[in-house]
Amino acid sequence: MKTALITGITGQDGSYLAELLLENGYHVVGMVRRTSTINFDRIAHIQDRLEIVQGDLLDQSSLTDTIREHKPDEVYNLAAQSFVPTSFSQPVLTGEFTALGVTRILEAIRQVKPDTRFYQASSSEMFGKVSEVPQRESTPFHPRSPYGVAKVYGHWITVNYRESYNLFACSGILFNHESPRRGLEFVTHKVTHAAVRIRRGLQRELQLGNLDARRDWGFAGDYVRGMWLMLQQDKPDDYVLATGETHSVRELCDVAFRRQGLDWQSHVVTDSRHYRPAEVDLLIGDASKAHRILGWEPRVCFKELVEMMVDADAQSEKA
């Protein structure tokens, strides 16, 4: 039985990845930070099949001790300060977690168990002000937020440890991926949740920022499969995971509100306070390398994804 360590296991991606690994017969160890309120909602249905340990990307010794004790065959680093707007208000903390945290866990692996296979969650936000469309593994990075900058550091330190110490270290450059487990602070869930509440008379309007911003949105359950496939290869490498389609926030609103029988234009208002200081206007990925080498393809389309999220919100509102 293989052992996998997942940092960020209580997040969206961590919960879907844990399910996938359990299905494949892994012993799954989930690392969580010690806080006054730890939210296990996303993994409650599988928690009795997981081993939960305490550790912190800010604390080198806790990471070293965790690797030494559990000797994982695979480590998936999904933990980060991952909300872009927060990275503008807390840039130093974002750098500590999202950038230097990667170095700490790589160093723990190098010192204690260098044959461990490592996955780093890179992000399409690294491309930022894009120099080519679509974006692929070779596209230059020009991040437009402290989060994107921190992810670039995490990406390149992973490459550096691979090349310097011959670690099996991969980065997945994942474009936006959503699900019913997405946090309410993210625009996709903010929209689907509001559509349900407005339909029920619990909310009057939805305030958003740039409706013309476009993203390549996929389903998180598809993307964690790609993460796992990267660590099953003969050689470590970096891969873009994306749908290859781009949709605007305006389209997101249309599909979500239509699912509830509403006209989004009657309920959505724009507010400049919700604009980013530096906007990323167009992100669309070219996942042809992942298709070719990993055999990976997304299975859930944009419309199916948004309707899945609206339906889940409708069910939860009834509960």
Tab-separated table of C-alpha atoms in Angstrom:
chain	number	residue	atom	x	y	z
A	1	MET	CA	0.000	0.000	0.000
A	2	LYS	CA	1.376	3.394	-1.028
A	3	THR	CA	1.274	6.304	1.412
A	4	ALA	CA	0.395	9.788	0.175
A	5	LEU	CA	0.676	12.994	2.183
A	6	ILE	CA	-1.661	15.829	1.197
A	7	THR	CA	-1.149	19.343	2.523
A	8	GLY	CA	-4.330	21.370	2.251
A	9	ILE	CA	-6.493	18.244	2.502
A	10	THR	CA	-9.449	20.193	3.913
A	11	GLY	CA	-9.645	22.359	0.778
A	12	GLN	CA	-11.548	21.721	-2.428
A	13	ASP	CA	-8.727	19.978	-4.291
A	14	GLY	CA	-7.504	18.128	-1.227
A	15	SER	CA	-10.893	16.530	-0.634
A	16	TYR	CA	-11.282	15.340	-4.227
A	17	LEU	CA	-7.688	14.090	-4.341
A	18	ALA	CA	-8.143	12.192	-1.078
A	19	GLU	CA	-11.193	10.436	-2.546
A	20	LEU	CA	-9.248	9.481	-5.676
A	21	LEU	CA	-6.268	8.130	-3.731
A	22	LEU	CA	-8.473	6.099	-1.387
A	23	GLU	CA	-10.174	4.571	-4.442
A	24	ASN	CA	-6.711	3.584	-5.676
A	25	GLY	CA	-5.803	1.842	-2.421
A	26	TYR	CA	-3.558	4.469	-0.838
A	27	HIS	CA	-3.018	5.153	2.834
A	28	VAL	CA	-3.819	8.883	2.889
A	29	VAL	CA	-2.269	11.229	5.438
A	30	GLY	CA	-3.718	14.720	5.557
A	31	MET	CA	-1.747	17.583	7.060
A	32	VAL	CA	-3.705	20.402	8.698
A	33	ARG	CA	-2.682	23.534	10.559
A	34	ARG	CA	-3.501	23.807	14.227
A	35	THR	CA	-6.066	26.606	14.416
A	36	SER	CA	-8.946	27.423	16.730
A	37	THR	CA	-11.419	26.369	14.048
A	38	ILE	CA	-10.472	23.600	11.601
A	39	ASN	CA	-13.164	22.980	9.007
A	40	PHE	CA	-13.429	19.304	8.061
A	41	ASP	CA	-16.721	19.691	6.157
A	42	ARG	CA	-15.257	18.754	2.766
A	43	ILE	CA	-13.711	15.506	4.045
A	44	ALA	CA	-16.266	14.563	6.712
A	45	HIS	CA	-17.606	11.695	4.573
A	46	ILE	CA	-14.158	10.058	4.342
A	47	GLN	CA	-12.510	11.296	7.540
A	48	ASP	CA	-12.611	7.884	9.226
A	49	ARG	CA	-10.485	6.507	6.348
A	50	LEU	CA	-7.825	9.214	6.612
A	51	GLU	CA	-4.961	9.843	9.003
A	52	ILE	CA	-4.957	13.502	10.002
A	53	VAL	CA	-1.730	15.027	11.325
A	54	GLN	CA	-0.784	18.532	12.390
A	55	GLY	CA	1.837	20.490	10.511
A	56	ASP	CA	2.461	23.960	9.163
A	57	LEU	CA	4.119	25.268	6.008
A	58	LEU	CA	5.535	28.062	8.164
A	59	ASP	CA	7.320	25.601	10.459
A	60	GLN	CA	10.250	23.631	9.026
A	61	SER	CA	10.549	21.195	11.919
A	62	SER	CA	6.905	20.099	11.703
A	63	LEU	CA	7.325	19.307	8.007
A	64	THR	CA	10.568	17.401	8.575
A	65	ASP	CA	9.003	15.426	11.424
A	66	THR	CA	5.938	14.573	9.319
A	67	ILE	CA	8.046	13.256	6.426
A	68	ARG	CA	10.255	11.290	8.818
A	69	GLU	CA	7.318	9.692	10.652
A	70	HIS	CA	5.080	8.786	7.704
A	71	LYS	CA	7.678	8.217	4.949
A	72	PRO	CA	5.251	9.088	2.147
A	73	ASP	CA	5.707	7.688	-1.346
A	74	GLU	CA	3.975	10.766	-2.727
A	75	VAL	CA	3.476	14.297	-1.408
A	76	TYR	CA	0.861	16.637	-2.879
A	77	ASN	CA	1.403	20.237	-1.783
A	78	LEU	CA	-2.015	21.849	-2.167
A	79	ALA	CA	-1.822	24.152	0.865
A	80	ALA	CA	-1.542	27.870	0.181
A	81	GLN	CA	-3.081	31.252	0.814
A	82	SER	CA	-5.029	30.826	-2.403
A	83	PHE	CA	-7.486	33.738	-2.610
A	84	VAL	CA	-6.137	36.396	-4.984
A	85	PRO	CA	-7.850	39.466	-3.408
A	86	THR	CA	-6.493	38.499	0.027
A	87	SER	CA	-2.989	38.371	-1.419
A	88	PHE	CA	-3.164	42.119	-2.070
A	89	SER	CA	-4.119	42.851	1.557
A	90	GLN	CA	-1.786	40.208	3.054
A	91	PRO	CA	1.138	39.965	0.596
A	92	VAL	CA	3.803	38.955	3.133
A	93	LEU	CA	1.720	36.146	4.627
A	94	THR	CA	0.869	34.965	1.106
A	95	GLY	CA	4.568	34.821	0.299
A	96	GLU	CA	5.374	32.876	3.457
A	97	PHE	CA	2.772	30.186	2.783
A	98	THR	CA	2.522	30.062	-0.989
A	99	ALA	CA	6.191	30.641	-1.867
A	100	LEU	CA	8.537	29.805	1.005
A	101	GLY	CA	6.265	27.012	2.232
A	102	VAL	CA	7.139	25.086	-0.935
A	103	THR	CA	10.852	25.402	-0.199
A	104	ARG	CA	10.362	24.134	3.343
A	105	ILE	CA	8.542	20.986	2.274
A	106	LEU	CA	10.993	20.302	-0.570
A	107	GLU	CA	13.879	20.679	1.866
A	108	ALA	CA	12.212	18.251	4.278
A	109	ILE	CA	11.871	15.701	1.465
A	110	ARG	CA	15.482	16.233	0.341
A	111	GLN	CA	16.846	15.725	3.847
A	112	VAL	CA	14.650	12.852	5.020
A	113	LYS	CA	13.235	10.862	2.072
A	114	PRO	CA	14.573	12.002	-1.304
A	115	ASP	CA	12.835	9.186	-3.239
A	116	THR	CA	9.433	10.702	-2.388
A	117	ARG	CA	7.527	11.922	-5.444
A	118	PHE	CA	6.404	15.541	-5.047
A	119	TYR	CA	3.558	17.465	-6.663
A	120	GLN	CA	3.441	21.267	-6.492
A	121	ALA	CA	0.155	23.060	-7.180
A	122	SER	CA	1.180	25.794	-9.603
A	123	SER	CA	-1.417	28.140	-11.082
A	124	SER	CA	-2.492	29.836	-14.295
A	125	GLU	CA	-2.320	33.097	-12.300
A	126	MET	CA	1.445	32.882	-12.911
A	127	PHE	CA	0.816	33.876	-16.554
A	128	GLY	CA	-1.030	37.046	-15.518
A	129	LYS	CA	-0.521	39.606	-18.274
A	130	VAL	CA	-0.320	36.977	-20.970
A	131	SER	CA	2.180	37.131	-23.819
A	132	GLU	CA	0.478	34.467	-25.920
A	133	VAL	CA	-2.918	32.790	-26.223
A	134	PRO	CA	-3.432	30.009	-25.321
A	135	GLN	CA	-0.884	29.569	-22.532
A	136	ARG	CA	1.300	26.460	-22.425
A	137	GLU	CA	4.221	25.188	-20.346
A	138	SER	CA	6.689	27.387	-22.242
A	139	THR	CA	4.674	30.629	-21.988
A	140	PRO	CA	6.571	33.309	-20.007
A	141	PHE	CA	5.180	34.257	-16.602
A	142	HIS	CA	3.999	37.797	-15.825
A	143	PRO	CA	1.993	37.514	-12.592
A	144	ARG	CA	-0.413	40.315	-11.694
A	145	SER	CA	-0.986	39.666	-7.982
A	146	PRO	CA	1.096	38.782	-4.915
A	147	TYR	CA	-0.531	35.339	-5.114
A	148	GLY	CA	0.656	34.897	-8.705
A	149	VAL	CA	4.155	36.082	-7.794
A	150	ALA	CA	4.307	33.632	-4.883
A	151	LYS	CA	3.154	30.792	-7.143
A	152	VAL	CA	5.931	31.618	-9.629
A	153	TYR	CA	8.470	31.251	-6.816
A	154	GLY	CA	6.924	27.934	-5.753
A	155	HIS	CA	7.004	26.728	-9.349
A	156	TRP	CA	10.647	27.595	-9.990
A	157	ILE	CA	11.917	26.310	-6.639
A	158	THR	CA	10.279	22.979	-7.535
A	159	VAL	CA	12.129	22.975	-10.872
A	160	ASN	CA	15.325	23.932	-9.046
A	161	TYR	CA	15.106	21.039	-6.570
A	162	ARG	CA	14.372	18.651	-9.429
A	163	GLU	CA	17.417	19.783	-11.353
A	164	SER	CA	19.751	20.325	-8.380
A	165	TYR	CA	18.954	17.244	-6.289
A	166	ASN	CA	17.360	14.890	-8.822
A	167	LEU	CA	14.069	14.834	-6.907
A	168	PHE	CA	10.956	13.505	-8.630
A	169	ALA	CA	9.223	16.897	-8.419
A	170	CYS	CA	6.399	17.982	-10.721
A	171	SER	CA	4.377	21.162	-11.041
A	172	GLY	CA	0.832	21.160	-12.343
A	173	ILE	CA	-0.023	24.531	-13.879
A	174	LEU	CA	-3.737	24.299	-13.284
A	175	PHE	CA	-6.222	26.727	-14.745
A	176	ASN	CA	-9.318	27.648	-12.738
A	177	HIS	CA	-11.118	24.585	-11.469
A	178	GLU	CA	-14.323	24.708	-9.495
A	179	SER	CA	-16.884	22.460	-7.821
A	180	PRO	CA	-19.702	22.523	-5.279
A	181	ARG	CA	-16.915	22.410	-2.657
A	182	ARG	CA	-15.423	25.727	-3.805
A	183	GLY	CA	-15.237	28.433	-1.134
A	184	LEU	CA	-17.951	31.093	-1.234
A	185	GLU	CA	-15.329	33.822	-1.615
A	186	PHE	CA	-14.549	32.632	-5.168
A	187	VAL	CA	-16.574	34.190	-7.971
A	188	THR	CA	-18.029	30.947	-9.359
A	189	HIS	CA	-19.549	29.870	-6.054
A	190	LYS	CA	-20.459	33.441	-5.189
A	191	VAL	CA	-22.561	33.561	-8.370
A	192	THR	CA	-24.221	30.143	-8.092
A	193	HIS	CA	-25.030	30.654	-4.418
A	194	ALA	CA	-26.518	34.096	-5.085
A	195	ALA	CA	-28.689	32.756	-7.918
A	196	VAL	CA	-30.283	30.259	-5.536
A	197	ARG	CA	-30.757	32.821	-2.757
A	198	ILE	CA	-32.275	35.405	-5.099
A	199	ARG	CA	-34.663	32.805	-6.502
A	200	ARG	CA	-35.787	32.082	-2.939
A	201	GLY	CA	-36.188	35.732	-2.022
A	202	LEU	CA	-33.301	35.613	0.474
A	203	GLN	CA	-31.143	38.106	-1.434
A	204	ARG	CA	-31.981	41.018	-3.739
A	205	GLU	CA	-28.877	41.554	-5.828
A	206	LEU	CA	-25.344	40.339	-6.481
A	207	GLN	CA	-22.422	42.770	-6.613
A	208	LEU	CA	-19.522	41.802	-8.851
A	209	GLY	CA	-16.446	43.421	-10.368
A	210	ASN	CA	-15.242	42.967	-13.939
A	211	LEU	CA	-17.898	41.004	-15.860
A	212	ASP	CA	-15.679	40.849	-18.953
A	213	ALA	CA	-12.814	38.995	-17.228
A	214	ARG	CA	-12.445	35.616	-18.911
A	215	ARG	CA	-11.253	32.354	-17.405
A	216	ASP	CA	-10.697	28.748	-18.412
A	217	TRP	CA	-12.957	27.000	-15.878
A	218	GLY	CA	-12.941	23.222	-15.324
A	219	PHE	CA	-14.132	20.709	-12.728
A	220	ALA	CA	-11.839	20.089	-9.738
A	221	GLY	CA	-12.569	16.348	-9.788
A	222	ASP	CA	-11.053	16.145	-13.278
A	223	TYR	CA	-7.975	18.115	-12.299
A	224	VAL	CA	-6.949	16.037	-9.272
A	225	ARG	CA	-6.850	13.022	-11.600
A	226	GLY	CA	-4.220	14.922	-13.585
A	227	MET	CA	-2.193	15.583	-10.436
A	228	TRP	CA	-2.091	11.886	-9.654
A	229	LEU	CA	-1.166	10.948	-13.229
A	230	MET	CA	1.848	13.290	-13.127
A	231	LEU	CA	3.374	11.299	-10.263
A	232	GLN	CA	2.812	7.946	-12.019
A	233	GLN	CA	5.135	8.754	-14.932
A	234	ASP	CA	8.688	7.519	-15.489
A	235	LYS	CA	10.124	11.044	-15.457
A	236	PRO	CA	9.085	14.193	-13.565
A	237	ASP	CA	7.877	17.156	-15.602
A	238	ASP	CA	5.510	20.124	-15.542
A	239	TYR	CA	2.078	20.124	-17.180
A	240	VAL	CA	-0.696	22.585	-17.942
A	241	LEU	CA	-4.179	21.297	-17.087
A	242	ALA	CA	-7.000	23.257	-18.723
A	243	THR	CA	-10.166	22.854	-20.772
A	244	GLY	CA	-8.931	25.018	-23.654
A	245	GLU	CA	-12.156	27.051	-23.534
A	246	THR	CA	-12.606	30.534	-22.130
A	247	HIS	CA	-15.761	32.016	-20.624
A	248	SER	CA	-16.528	35.422	-19.133
A	249	VAL	CA	-17.974	36.185	-15.725
A	250	ARG	CA	-20.969	37.468	-17.703
A	251	GLU	CA	-21.483	33.987	-19.217
A	252	LEU	CA	-21.089	32.433	-15.768
A	253	CYS	CA	-23.922	34.626	-14.488
A	254	ASP	CA	-26.137	33.787	-17.462
A	255	VAL	CA	-25.811	29.997	-17.049
A	256	ALA	CA	-26.203	30.094	-13.258
A	257	PHE	CA	-29.219	32.395	-13.128
A	258	ARG	CA	-30.872	30.685	-16.088
A	259	ARG	CA	-30.653	27.391	-14.164
A	260	GLN	CA	-32.860	29.055	-11.534
A	261	GLY	CA	-35.226	30.515	-14.138
A	262	LEU	CA	-33.893	34.055	-13.683
A	263	ASP	CA	-32.523	36.830	-15.899
A	264	TRP	CA	-29.127	37.677	-14.426
A	265	GLN	CA	-29.216	41.235	-15.785
A	266	SER	CA	-32.093	42.036	-13.434
A	267	HIS	CA	-30.058	41.119	-10.369
A	268	VAL	CA	-26.316	41.592	-11.001
A	269	VAL	CA	-24.722	45.007	-10.463
A	270	THR	CA	-21.088	45.942	-10.964
A	271	ASP	CA	-19.125	47.739	-8.281
A	272	SER	CA	-15.611	49.098	-8.809
A	273	ARG	CA	-14.677	48.044	-5.268
A	274	HIS	CA	-14.639	44.442	-6.513
A	275	TYR	CA	-12.125	45.116	-9.305
A	276	ARG	CA	-8.587	43.842	-8.810
A	277	PRO	CA	-5.797	46.451	-8.633
A	278	ALA	CA	-4.220	44.655	-11.619
A	279	GLU	CA	-6.638	42.540	-13.632
A	280	VAL	CA	-5.926	39.320	-15.478
A	281	ASP	CA	-8.191	39.621	-18.500
A	282	LEU	CA	-7.781	36.422	-20.506
A	283	LEU	CA	-6.533	33.036	-19.338
A	284	ILE	CA	-6.952	30.002	-21.569
A	285	GLY	CA	-4.758	26.925	-21.388
A	286	ASP	CA	-3.270	24.516	-23.895
A	287	ALA	CA	-3.242	21.089	-22.233
A	288	SER	CA	-2.042	19.188	-25.308
A	289	LYS	CA	1.101	17.981	-23.504
A	290	ALA	CA	-1.020	16.481	-20.704
A	291	HIS	CA	-3.311	14.895	-23.314
A	292	ARG	CA	-0.331	13.396	-25.141
A	293	ILE	CA	1.795	12.143	-22.233
A	294	LEU	CA	-0.652	11.615	-19.370
A	295	GLY	CA	-3.699	10.663	-21.412
A	296	TRP	CA	-5.578	13.339	-19.448
A	297	GLU	CA	-8.699	15.106	-20.670
A	298	PRO	CA	-11.404	17.046	-18.809
A	299	ARG	CA	-14.732	15.236	-18.644
A	300	VAL	CA	-17.055	17.978	-17.349
A	301	CYS	CA	-17.830	20.983	-19.593
A	302	PHE	CA	-18.412	24.571	-18.428
A	303	LYS	CA	-22.215	24.460	-18.567
A	304	GLU	CA	-22.339	21.124	-16.735
A	305	LEU	CA	-19.986	22.495	-14.076
A	306	VAL	CA	-22.013	25.643	-13.389
A	307	GLU	CA	-25.302	23.736	-13.333
A	308	MET	CA	-23.759	21.151	-10.981
A	309	MET	CA	-22.800	23.956	-8.598
A	310	VAL	CA	-26.212	25.646	-8.769
A	311	ASP	CA	-27.997	22.336	-8.125
A	312	ALA	CA	-25.732	21.596	-5.144
A	313	ASP	CA	-26.402	25.062	-3.705
A	314	ALA	CA	-30.140	24.522	-4.192
A	315	GLN	CA	-29.907	21.239	-2.276
A	316	SER	CA	-27.872	22.741	0.545
A	317	GLU	CA	-30.268	25.652	0.891
A	318	LYS	CA	-33.107	23.157	1.361
A	319	ALA	CA	-31.230	21.244	4.064
